Short mmCIF file of C-alpha atoms and ligand atoms in Angstrom, two decimals:
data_model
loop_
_atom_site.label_atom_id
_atom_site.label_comp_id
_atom_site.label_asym_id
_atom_site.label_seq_id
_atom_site.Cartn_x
_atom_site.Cartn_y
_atom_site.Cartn_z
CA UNK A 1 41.25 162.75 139.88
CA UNK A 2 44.44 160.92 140.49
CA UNK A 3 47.07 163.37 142.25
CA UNK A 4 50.63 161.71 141.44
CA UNK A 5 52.33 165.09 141.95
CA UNK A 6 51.37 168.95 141.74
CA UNK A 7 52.18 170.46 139.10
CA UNK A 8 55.37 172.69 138.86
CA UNK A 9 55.80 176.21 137.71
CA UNK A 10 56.41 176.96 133.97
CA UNK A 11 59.81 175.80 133.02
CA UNK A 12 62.10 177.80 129.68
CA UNK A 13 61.10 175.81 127.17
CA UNK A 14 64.57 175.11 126.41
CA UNK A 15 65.96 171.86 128.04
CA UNK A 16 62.85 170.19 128.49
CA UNK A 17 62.50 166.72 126.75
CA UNK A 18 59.34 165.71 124.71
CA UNK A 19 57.33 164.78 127.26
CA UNK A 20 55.31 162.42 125.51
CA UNK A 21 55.33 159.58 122.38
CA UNK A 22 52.44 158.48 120.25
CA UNK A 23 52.12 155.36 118.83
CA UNK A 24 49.53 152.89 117.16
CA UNK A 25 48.93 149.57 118.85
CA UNK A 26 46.10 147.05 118.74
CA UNK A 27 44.25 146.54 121.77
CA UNK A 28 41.16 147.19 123.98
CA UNK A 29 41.29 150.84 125.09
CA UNK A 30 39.23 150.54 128.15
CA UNK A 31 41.59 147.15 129.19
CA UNK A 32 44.26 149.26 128.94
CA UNK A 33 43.76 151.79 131.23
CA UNK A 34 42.35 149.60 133.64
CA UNK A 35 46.19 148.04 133.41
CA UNK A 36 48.97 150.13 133.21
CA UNK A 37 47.20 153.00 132.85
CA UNK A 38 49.87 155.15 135.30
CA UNK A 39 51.80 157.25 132.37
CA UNK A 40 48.84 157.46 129.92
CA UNK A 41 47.48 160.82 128.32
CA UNK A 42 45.10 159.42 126.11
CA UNK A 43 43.71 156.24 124.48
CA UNK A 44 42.15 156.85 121.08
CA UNK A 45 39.71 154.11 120.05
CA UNK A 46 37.57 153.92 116.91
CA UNK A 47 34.82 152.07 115.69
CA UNK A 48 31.31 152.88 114.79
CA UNK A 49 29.79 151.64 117.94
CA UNK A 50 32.27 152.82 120.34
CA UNK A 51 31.04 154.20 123.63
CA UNK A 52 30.60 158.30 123.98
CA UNK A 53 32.17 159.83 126.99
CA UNK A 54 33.97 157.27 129.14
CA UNK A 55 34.81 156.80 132.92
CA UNK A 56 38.42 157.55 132.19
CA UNK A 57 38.47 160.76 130.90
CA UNK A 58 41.50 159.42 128.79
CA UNK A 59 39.45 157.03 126.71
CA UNK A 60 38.57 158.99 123.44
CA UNK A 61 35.95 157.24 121.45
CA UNK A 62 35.94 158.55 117.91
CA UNK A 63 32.73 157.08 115.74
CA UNK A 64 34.19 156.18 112.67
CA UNK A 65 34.85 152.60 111.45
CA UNK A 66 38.19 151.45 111.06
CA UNK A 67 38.84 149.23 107.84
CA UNK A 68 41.90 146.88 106.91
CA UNK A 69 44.04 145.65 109.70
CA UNK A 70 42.62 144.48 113.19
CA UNK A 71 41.32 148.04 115.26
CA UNK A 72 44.42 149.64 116.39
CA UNK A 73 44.15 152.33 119.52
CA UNK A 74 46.50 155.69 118.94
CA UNK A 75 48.33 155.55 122.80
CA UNK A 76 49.98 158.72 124.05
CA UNK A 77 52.15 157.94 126.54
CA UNK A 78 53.70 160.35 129.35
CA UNK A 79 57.17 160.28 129.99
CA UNK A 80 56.82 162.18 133.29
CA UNK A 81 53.72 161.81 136.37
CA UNK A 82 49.79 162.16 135.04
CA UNK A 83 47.03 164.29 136.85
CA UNK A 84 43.38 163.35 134.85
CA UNK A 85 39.84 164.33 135.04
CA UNK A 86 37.16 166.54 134.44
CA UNK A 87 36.21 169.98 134.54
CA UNK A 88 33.50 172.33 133.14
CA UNK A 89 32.53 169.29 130.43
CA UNK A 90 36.16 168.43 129.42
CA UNK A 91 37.72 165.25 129.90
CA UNK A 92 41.56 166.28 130.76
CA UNK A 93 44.94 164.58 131.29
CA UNK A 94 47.70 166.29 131.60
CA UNK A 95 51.71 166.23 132.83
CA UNK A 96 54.07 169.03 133.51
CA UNK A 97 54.09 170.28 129.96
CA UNK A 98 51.04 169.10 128.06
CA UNK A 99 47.42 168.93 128.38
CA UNK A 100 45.55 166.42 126.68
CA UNK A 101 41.68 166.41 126.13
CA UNK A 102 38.08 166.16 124.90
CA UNK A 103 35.06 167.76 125.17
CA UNK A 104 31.50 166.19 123.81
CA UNK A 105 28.65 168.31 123.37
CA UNK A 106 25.13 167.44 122.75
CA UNK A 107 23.91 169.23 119.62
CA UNK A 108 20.31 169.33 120.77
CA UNK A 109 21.78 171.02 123.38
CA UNK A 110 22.31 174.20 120.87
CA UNK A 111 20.32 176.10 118.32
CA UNK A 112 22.58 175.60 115.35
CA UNK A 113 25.79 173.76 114.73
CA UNK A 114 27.20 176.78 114.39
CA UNK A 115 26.49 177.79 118.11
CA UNK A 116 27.62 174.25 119.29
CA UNK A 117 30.93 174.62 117.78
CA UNK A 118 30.75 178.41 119.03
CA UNK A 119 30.48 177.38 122.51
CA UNK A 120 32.86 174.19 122.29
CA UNK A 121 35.71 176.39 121.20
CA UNK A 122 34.65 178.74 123.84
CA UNK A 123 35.00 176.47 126.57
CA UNK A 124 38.18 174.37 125.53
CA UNK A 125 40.08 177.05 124.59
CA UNK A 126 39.04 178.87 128.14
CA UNK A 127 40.05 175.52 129.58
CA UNK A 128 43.69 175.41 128.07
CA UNK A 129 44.10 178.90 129.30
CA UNK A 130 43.01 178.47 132.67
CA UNK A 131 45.47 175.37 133.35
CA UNK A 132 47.82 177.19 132.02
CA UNK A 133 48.64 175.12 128.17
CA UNK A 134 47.16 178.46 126.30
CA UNK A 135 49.09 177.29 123.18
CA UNK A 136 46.60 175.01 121.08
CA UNK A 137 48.61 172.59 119.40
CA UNK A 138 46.68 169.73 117.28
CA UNK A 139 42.77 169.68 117.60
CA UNK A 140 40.32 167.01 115.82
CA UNK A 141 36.71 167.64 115.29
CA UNK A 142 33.93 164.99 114.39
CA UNK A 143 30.10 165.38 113.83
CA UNK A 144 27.95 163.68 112.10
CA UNK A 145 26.79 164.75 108.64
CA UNK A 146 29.13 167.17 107.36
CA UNK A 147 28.15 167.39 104.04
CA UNK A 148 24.45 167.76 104.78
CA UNK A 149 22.78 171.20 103.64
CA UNK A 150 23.35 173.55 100.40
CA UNK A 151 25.94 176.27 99.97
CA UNK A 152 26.57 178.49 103.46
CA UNK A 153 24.09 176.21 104.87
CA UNK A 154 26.12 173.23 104.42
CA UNK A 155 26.89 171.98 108.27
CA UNK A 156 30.80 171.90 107.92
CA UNK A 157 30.14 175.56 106.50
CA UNK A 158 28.50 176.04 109.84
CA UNK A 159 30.82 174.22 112.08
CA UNK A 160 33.35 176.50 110.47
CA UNK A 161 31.51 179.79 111.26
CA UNK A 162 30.99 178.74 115.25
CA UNK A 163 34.90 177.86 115.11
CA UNK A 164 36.16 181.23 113.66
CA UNK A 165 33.75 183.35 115.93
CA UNK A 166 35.53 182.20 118.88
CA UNK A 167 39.32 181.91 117.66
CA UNK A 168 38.85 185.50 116.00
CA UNK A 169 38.37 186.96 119.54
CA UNK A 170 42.07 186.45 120.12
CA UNK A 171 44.53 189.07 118.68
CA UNK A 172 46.64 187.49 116.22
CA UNK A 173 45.16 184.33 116.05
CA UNK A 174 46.15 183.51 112.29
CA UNK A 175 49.52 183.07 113.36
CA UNK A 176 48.34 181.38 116.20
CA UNK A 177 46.26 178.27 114.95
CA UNK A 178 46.45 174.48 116.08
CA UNK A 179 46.77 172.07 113.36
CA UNK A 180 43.19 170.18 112.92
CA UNK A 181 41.42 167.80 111.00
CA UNK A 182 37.28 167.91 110.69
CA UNK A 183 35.65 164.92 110.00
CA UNK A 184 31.85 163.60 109.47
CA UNK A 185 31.65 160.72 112.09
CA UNK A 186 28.70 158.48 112.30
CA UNK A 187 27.23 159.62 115.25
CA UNK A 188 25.29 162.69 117.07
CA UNK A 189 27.36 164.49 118.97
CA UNK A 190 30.31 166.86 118.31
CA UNK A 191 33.47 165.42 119.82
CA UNK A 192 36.81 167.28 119.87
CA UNK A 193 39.18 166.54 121.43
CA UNK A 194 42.46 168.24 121.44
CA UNK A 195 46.60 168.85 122.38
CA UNK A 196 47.43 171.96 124.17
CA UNK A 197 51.44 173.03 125.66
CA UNK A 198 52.11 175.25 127.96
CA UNK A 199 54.89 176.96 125.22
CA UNK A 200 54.17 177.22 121.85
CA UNK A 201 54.74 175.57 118.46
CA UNK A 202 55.71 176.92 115.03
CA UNK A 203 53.00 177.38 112.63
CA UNK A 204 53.31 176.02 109.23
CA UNK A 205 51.53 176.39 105.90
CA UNK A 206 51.58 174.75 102.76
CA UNK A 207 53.24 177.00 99.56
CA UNK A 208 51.19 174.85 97.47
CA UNK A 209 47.85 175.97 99.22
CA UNK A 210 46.66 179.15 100.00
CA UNK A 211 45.96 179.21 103.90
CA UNK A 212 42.76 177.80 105.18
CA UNK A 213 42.14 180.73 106.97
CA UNK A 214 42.55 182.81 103.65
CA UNK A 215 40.26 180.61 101.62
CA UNK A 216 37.88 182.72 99.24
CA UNK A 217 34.32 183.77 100.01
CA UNK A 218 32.90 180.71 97.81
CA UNK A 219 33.99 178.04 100.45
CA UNK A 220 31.35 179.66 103.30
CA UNK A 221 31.02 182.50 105.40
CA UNK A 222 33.58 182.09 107.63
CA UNK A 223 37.35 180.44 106.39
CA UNK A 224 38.14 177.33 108.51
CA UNK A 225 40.61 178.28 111.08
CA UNK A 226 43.65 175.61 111.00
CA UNK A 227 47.25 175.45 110.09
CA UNK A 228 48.72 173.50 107.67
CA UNK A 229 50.76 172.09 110.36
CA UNK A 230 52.31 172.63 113.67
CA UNK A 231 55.88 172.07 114.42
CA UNK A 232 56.99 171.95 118.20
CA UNK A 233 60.81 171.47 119.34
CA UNK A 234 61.58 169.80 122.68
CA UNK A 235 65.35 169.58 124.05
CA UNK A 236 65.79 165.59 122.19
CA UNK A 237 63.08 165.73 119.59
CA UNK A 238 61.38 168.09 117.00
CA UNK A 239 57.73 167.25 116.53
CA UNK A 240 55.17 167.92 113.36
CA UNK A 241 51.90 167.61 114.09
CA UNK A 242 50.66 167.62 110.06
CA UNK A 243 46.36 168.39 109.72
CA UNK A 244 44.04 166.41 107.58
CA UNK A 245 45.39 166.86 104.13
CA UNK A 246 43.66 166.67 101.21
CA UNK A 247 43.90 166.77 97.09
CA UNK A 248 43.76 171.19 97.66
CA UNK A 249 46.26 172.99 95.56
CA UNK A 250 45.68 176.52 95.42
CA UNK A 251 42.28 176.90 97.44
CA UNK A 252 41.17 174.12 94.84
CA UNK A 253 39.63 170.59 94.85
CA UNK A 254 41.65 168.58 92.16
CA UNK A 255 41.54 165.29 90.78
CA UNK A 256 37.51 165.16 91.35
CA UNK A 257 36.68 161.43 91.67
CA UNK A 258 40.22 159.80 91.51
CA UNK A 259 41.24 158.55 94.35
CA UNK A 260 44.56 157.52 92.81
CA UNK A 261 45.45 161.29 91.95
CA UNK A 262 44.06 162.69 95.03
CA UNK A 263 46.45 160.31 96.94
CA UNK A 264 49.15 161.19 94.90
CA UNK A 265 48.69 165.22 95.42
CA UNK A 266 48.25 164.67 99.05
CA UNK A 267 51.58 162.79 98.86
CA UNK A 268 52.74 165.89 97.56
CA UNK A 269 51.50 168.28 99.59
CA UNK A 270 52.84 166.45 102.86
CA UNK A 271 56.68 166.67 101.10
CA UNK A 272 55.70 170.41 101.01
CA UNK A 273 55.12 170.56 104.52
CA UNK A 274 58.36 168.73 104.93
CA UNK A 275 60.26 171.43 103.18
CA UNK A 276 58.23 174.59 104.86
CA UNK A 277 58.74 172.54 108.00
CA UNK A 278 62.91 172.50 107.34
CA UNK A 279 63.14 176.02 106.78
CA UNK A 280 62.09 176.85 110.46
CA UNK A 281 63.65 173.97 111.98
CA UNK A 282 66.79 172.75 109.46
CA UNK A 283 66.70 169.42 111.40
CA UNK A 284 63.50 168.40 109.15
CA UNK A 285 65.75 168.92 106.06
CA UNK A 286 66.82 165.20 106.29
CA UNK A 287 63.32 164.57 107.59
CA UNK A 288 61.71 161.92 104.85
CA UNK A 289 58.33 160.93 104.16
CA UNK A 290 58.96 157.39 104.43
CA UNK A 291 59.82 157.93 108.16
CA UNK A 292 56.64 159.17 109.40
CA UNK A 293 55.98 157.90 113.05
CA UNK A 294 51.92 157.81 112.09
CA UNK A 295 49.08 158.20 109.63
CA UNK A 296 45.80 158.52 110.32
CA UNK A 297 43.54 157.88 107.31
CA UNK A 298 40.15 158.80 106.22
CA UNK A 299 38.13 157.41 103.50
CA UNK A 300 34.89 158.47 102.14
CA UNK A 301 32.56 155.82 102.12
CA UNK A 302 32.50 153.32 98.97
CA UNK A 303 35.06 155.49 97.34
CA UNK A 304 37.67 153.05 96.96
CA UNK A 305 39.15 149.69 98.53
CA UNK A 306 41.23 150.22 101.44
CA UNK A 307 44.14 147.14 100.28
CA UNK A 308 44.59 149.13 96.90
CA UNK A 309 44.53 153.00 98.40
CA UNK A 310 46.99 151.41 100.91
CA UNK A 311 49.20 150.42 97.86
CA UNK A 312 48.77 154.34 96.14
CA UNK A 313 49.90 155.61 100.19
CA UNK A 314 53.11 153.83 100.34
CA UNK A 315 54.55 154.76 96.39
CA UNK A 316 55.39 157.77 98.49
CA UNK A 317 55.11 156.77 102.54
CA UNK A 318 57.06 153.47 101.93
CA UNK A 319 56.49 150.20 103.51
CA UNK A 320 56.96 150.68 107.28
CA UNK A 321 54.52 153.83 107.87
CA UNK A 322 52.36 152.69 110.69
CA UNK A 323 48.56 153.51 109.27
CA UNK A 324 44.83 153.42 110.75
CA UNK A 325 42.11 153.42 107.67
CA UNK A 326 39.04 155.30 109.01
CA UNK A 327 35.80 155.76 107.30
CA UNK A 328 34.28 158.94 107.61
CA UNK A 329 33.30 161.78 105.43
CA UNK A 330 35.37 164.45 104.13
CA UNK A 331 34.29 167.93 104.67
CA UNK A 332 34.41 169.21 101.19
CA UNK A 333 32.16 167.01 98.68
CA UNK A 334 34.37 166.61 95.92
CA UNK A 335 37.22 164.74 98.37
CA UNK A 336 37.38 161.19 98.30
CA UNK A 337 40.29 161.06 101.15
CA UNK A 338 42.29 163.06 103.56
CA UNK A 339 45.38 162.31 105.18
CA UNK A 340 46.99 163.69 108.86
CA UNK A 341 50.09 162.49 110.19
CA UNK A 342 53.04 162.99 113.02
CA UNK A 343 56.69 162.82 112.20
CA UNK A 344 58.63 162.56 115.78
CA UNK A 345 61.66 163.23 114.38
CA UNK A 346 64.76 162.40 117.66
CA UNK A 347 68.19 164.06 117.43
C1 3EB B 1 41.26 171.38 103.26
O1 3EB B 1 42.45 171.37 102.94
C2 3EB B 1 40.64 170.08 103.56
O2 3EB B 1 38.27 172.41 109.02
O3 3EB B 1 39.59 171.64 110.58
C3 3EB B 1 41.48 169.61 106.44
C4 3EB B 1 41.92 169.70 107.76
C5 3EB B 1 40.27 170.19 106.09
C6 3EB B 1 41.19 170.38 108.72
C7 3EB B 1 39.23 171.71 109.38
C8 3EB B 1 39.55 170.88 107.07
C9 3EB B 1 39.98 170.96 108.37
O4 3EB B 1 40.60 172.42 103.30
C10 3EB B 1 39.72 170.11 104.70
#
C-alpha cells in the first residue's frame, strides 16, 4: 500500500470540492499506472481477454469486448493524495472523500450464484463501512451468462436474490440504493466493482418507470435493488451518476427487437432523469443531454451494427458525447441495449 498521507477526519460535506473527474481516454491501462499513476483511483479496461485481478488494485478488467473506436480506458482521477490496496478480497483506492473498488469472486467458490452475490455484497458493503465511505454510490456487476436458466431460475434472477438479501438487512435501504448496471460478461467470475463517499448522494428514480426495487413478482423472486440514478453535490460541481438504462417504461420491456426504438425510449428515459434530477438539485434544470461527460454502452451480441446504433445515440446525445460500445448481454432477454452515463455538471 502506498501511504501518501493519513487520512483526515470526516469533513461537512459542504465546502468540499469534487474530489475526483472521470474521463475516457485510449491507452494501455497497466502502462498507465506504471507512469503517472500518483493521483489515480481507478483504470477501467475492457476487452474480452483482459487480465482478472491485477497487481494494482486500481486496474479494473471488465470482460466484455469493446466495438467501434480504438479500446478506450474510463480514468478516474484524484484531485487530492491516493492510499490503494487490498483488504479482505477487495481491491481499494481511495482519497479523503471517496473510495474506489472491486471485488472478484470465484463462483465455484459458492453453491449458487445467488450465494456468490450474497456474500459479495456482504463483504463490500462491510468494507465501505469499515473505512468509513458507508454511502454506496455507483456499483457495476458482471458475470457471465445472465440470461442462462428458465423463469426464477434464470441466473440474473439469482444474482438479484443474493443482492437484495444483503441490502435488505439495512433499515431503509430503498431510499438508500447506489445506482448500478448488471451485465453478462464473457467470463467466469463475478466482478463488481464499485464507488462509495463518505456523505451521501440523492437518490433518483425515473417517473416513467416504476422503481426497480418495486418491480412485480413476474420479474423473479427478489426485485433488483438499484436506483434510477444517483445525484451527489460537491462545493464546484453537481454529479449524476445515471444506471444502465434500458427500453423499460412502466415495469415493461418495449420495442421487443428494435433496436432503433429501444434507443430512442432510452433517450427518453435519460431526459427523465434529467428532469427528476433538476427538481432536487435546480442546477440540472439547464443540464442537457447533449452535454453528458460519458456513456458507457452495451450491446447485445449480433443485435445491431455499432456505426448505425451510434447514429440512433446522438439524434438525442449530439455529436460530442464521449462513448465506449461494449458487448455484453443484457439482463432481461427481450433488451437489445442498455445505456449508463455521468453528467459532471461544474458551476
Ligand atoms: C432495467 O431497467 C434494466 O440489476 O443492477 C439496469 C441497470 C438493469 C441495473 C441491475 C438492471 C440493473 O430493469 C436492467
Amino acid at each position: 500500500m502506498s501511504t501518501a498521507r493519513p487520512l483526515e477526519s470526516e469533513p461537512s460535506a459542504t465546502g468540499i470540492a469534487a474530489p475526483f473527474s472521470v474521463e475516457y481516454r485510449y491507452g494501455d491501462a497497466a502502462q498507465l499506472l506504471a507512469q503517472d499513476s500518483e493521483n489515480l483511483l481507478a483504470v477501467v479496461e475492457f476487452g474480452a481477454d483482459v487480465g482478472r485481478i491485477n497487481e494494482d488494485p486500481r486496474q479494473i478488467s471488465v470482460a466484455l469486448e469493446q466495438v467501434g473506436d480504438k479500446p478506450l480506458l474510463e480514468i478516474w482521477r484524484s484531485t487530492l493524495p491516493v492510499e490503494h490496496g487490498f483488504k479482505n478480497g477487495v481491491a481499494f483506492a481511495r482519497n479523503e472523500h471517496i473510495l474506489v473498488g472491486q471485488l472478484v469472486l470465484n463462483e465455484n467458490d459458492y453453491p449458487s450464484l445467488d450465494e456468490a452475490a450474497f456474500e459479495a455484497y456482504q463483504r463490500i458493503l462491510a468494507f465501505q463501512r469499515n473505512q468509513g465511505y458507508k454511502h454506496a454510490l455507483r456499483m457495476w456487476n458482471f458475470f457471465p451468462d445472465i440470461n442462462v436458466g428458465d423463469a426464477d431460475d434464470e441466473r440474473y434472477r439469482q444474482f438479484s436474490l443474493g443482492r437484495a438479501r444483503t441490502f435488505e438487512q439495512f433499515r431503509h435501504f430503498e431510499r438508500a440504493l447506489p445506482a448500478a448496471s448488471a451485465i453478462g460478461s464473457y467470463r467466469s467470475g463475478l466482478l463488481i466493482h464499485f464507488v462509495a463517499a463518505r456523505t451521501p448522494g440523492v437518490q433518483i428514480e425515473n417517473p416513467r418507470q416504476v422503481s426497480a426495487f418495486h418491480y412485480p413478482r413476474q420479474y423473479g423472486p427478489k426485485s433488483p435493488s438499484f436506483s434510477r440514478a444517483k445525484l451527489k453535490d460537491w462545493a464546484d460541481e453537481s454529479q449524476l451518476y445515471i444506471s444502465g438504462t434500458a427500453s423499460v417504461v412502466g415495469h415493461e420491456s418495449v420495442h421487443l427487437d428494435d433496436v432503433e426504438a429501444q434507443t430512442e425510449e432510452i433517450g427518453r428515459n435519460m431526459q427523465a432523469l434529467l428532469d427528476e434530477a433538476a427538481r432536487h438539485q435546480p442546477r440540472f434544470s439547464k443540464a442537457r443531454l447533449d452535454e453528458l461527460s460519458l456513456l458507457r454502452v452495451y450491446l447485445r451480441p449480433h443485435h445491431g451494427n455499432v456505426d448505425t446504433i451510434r447514429e440512433y445515440i446522438q439524434r438525442w446525445s449530439g455529436p460530442n458525447v464521449p462513448m465506449v460500445f461494449l458487448e455484453g448481454d443484457i439482463c432481461r432477454q427481450d433488451l437489445l441495449i442498455e445505456i449508463e452515463g455521468y453528467y459532471q455538471l461544474p458551476f
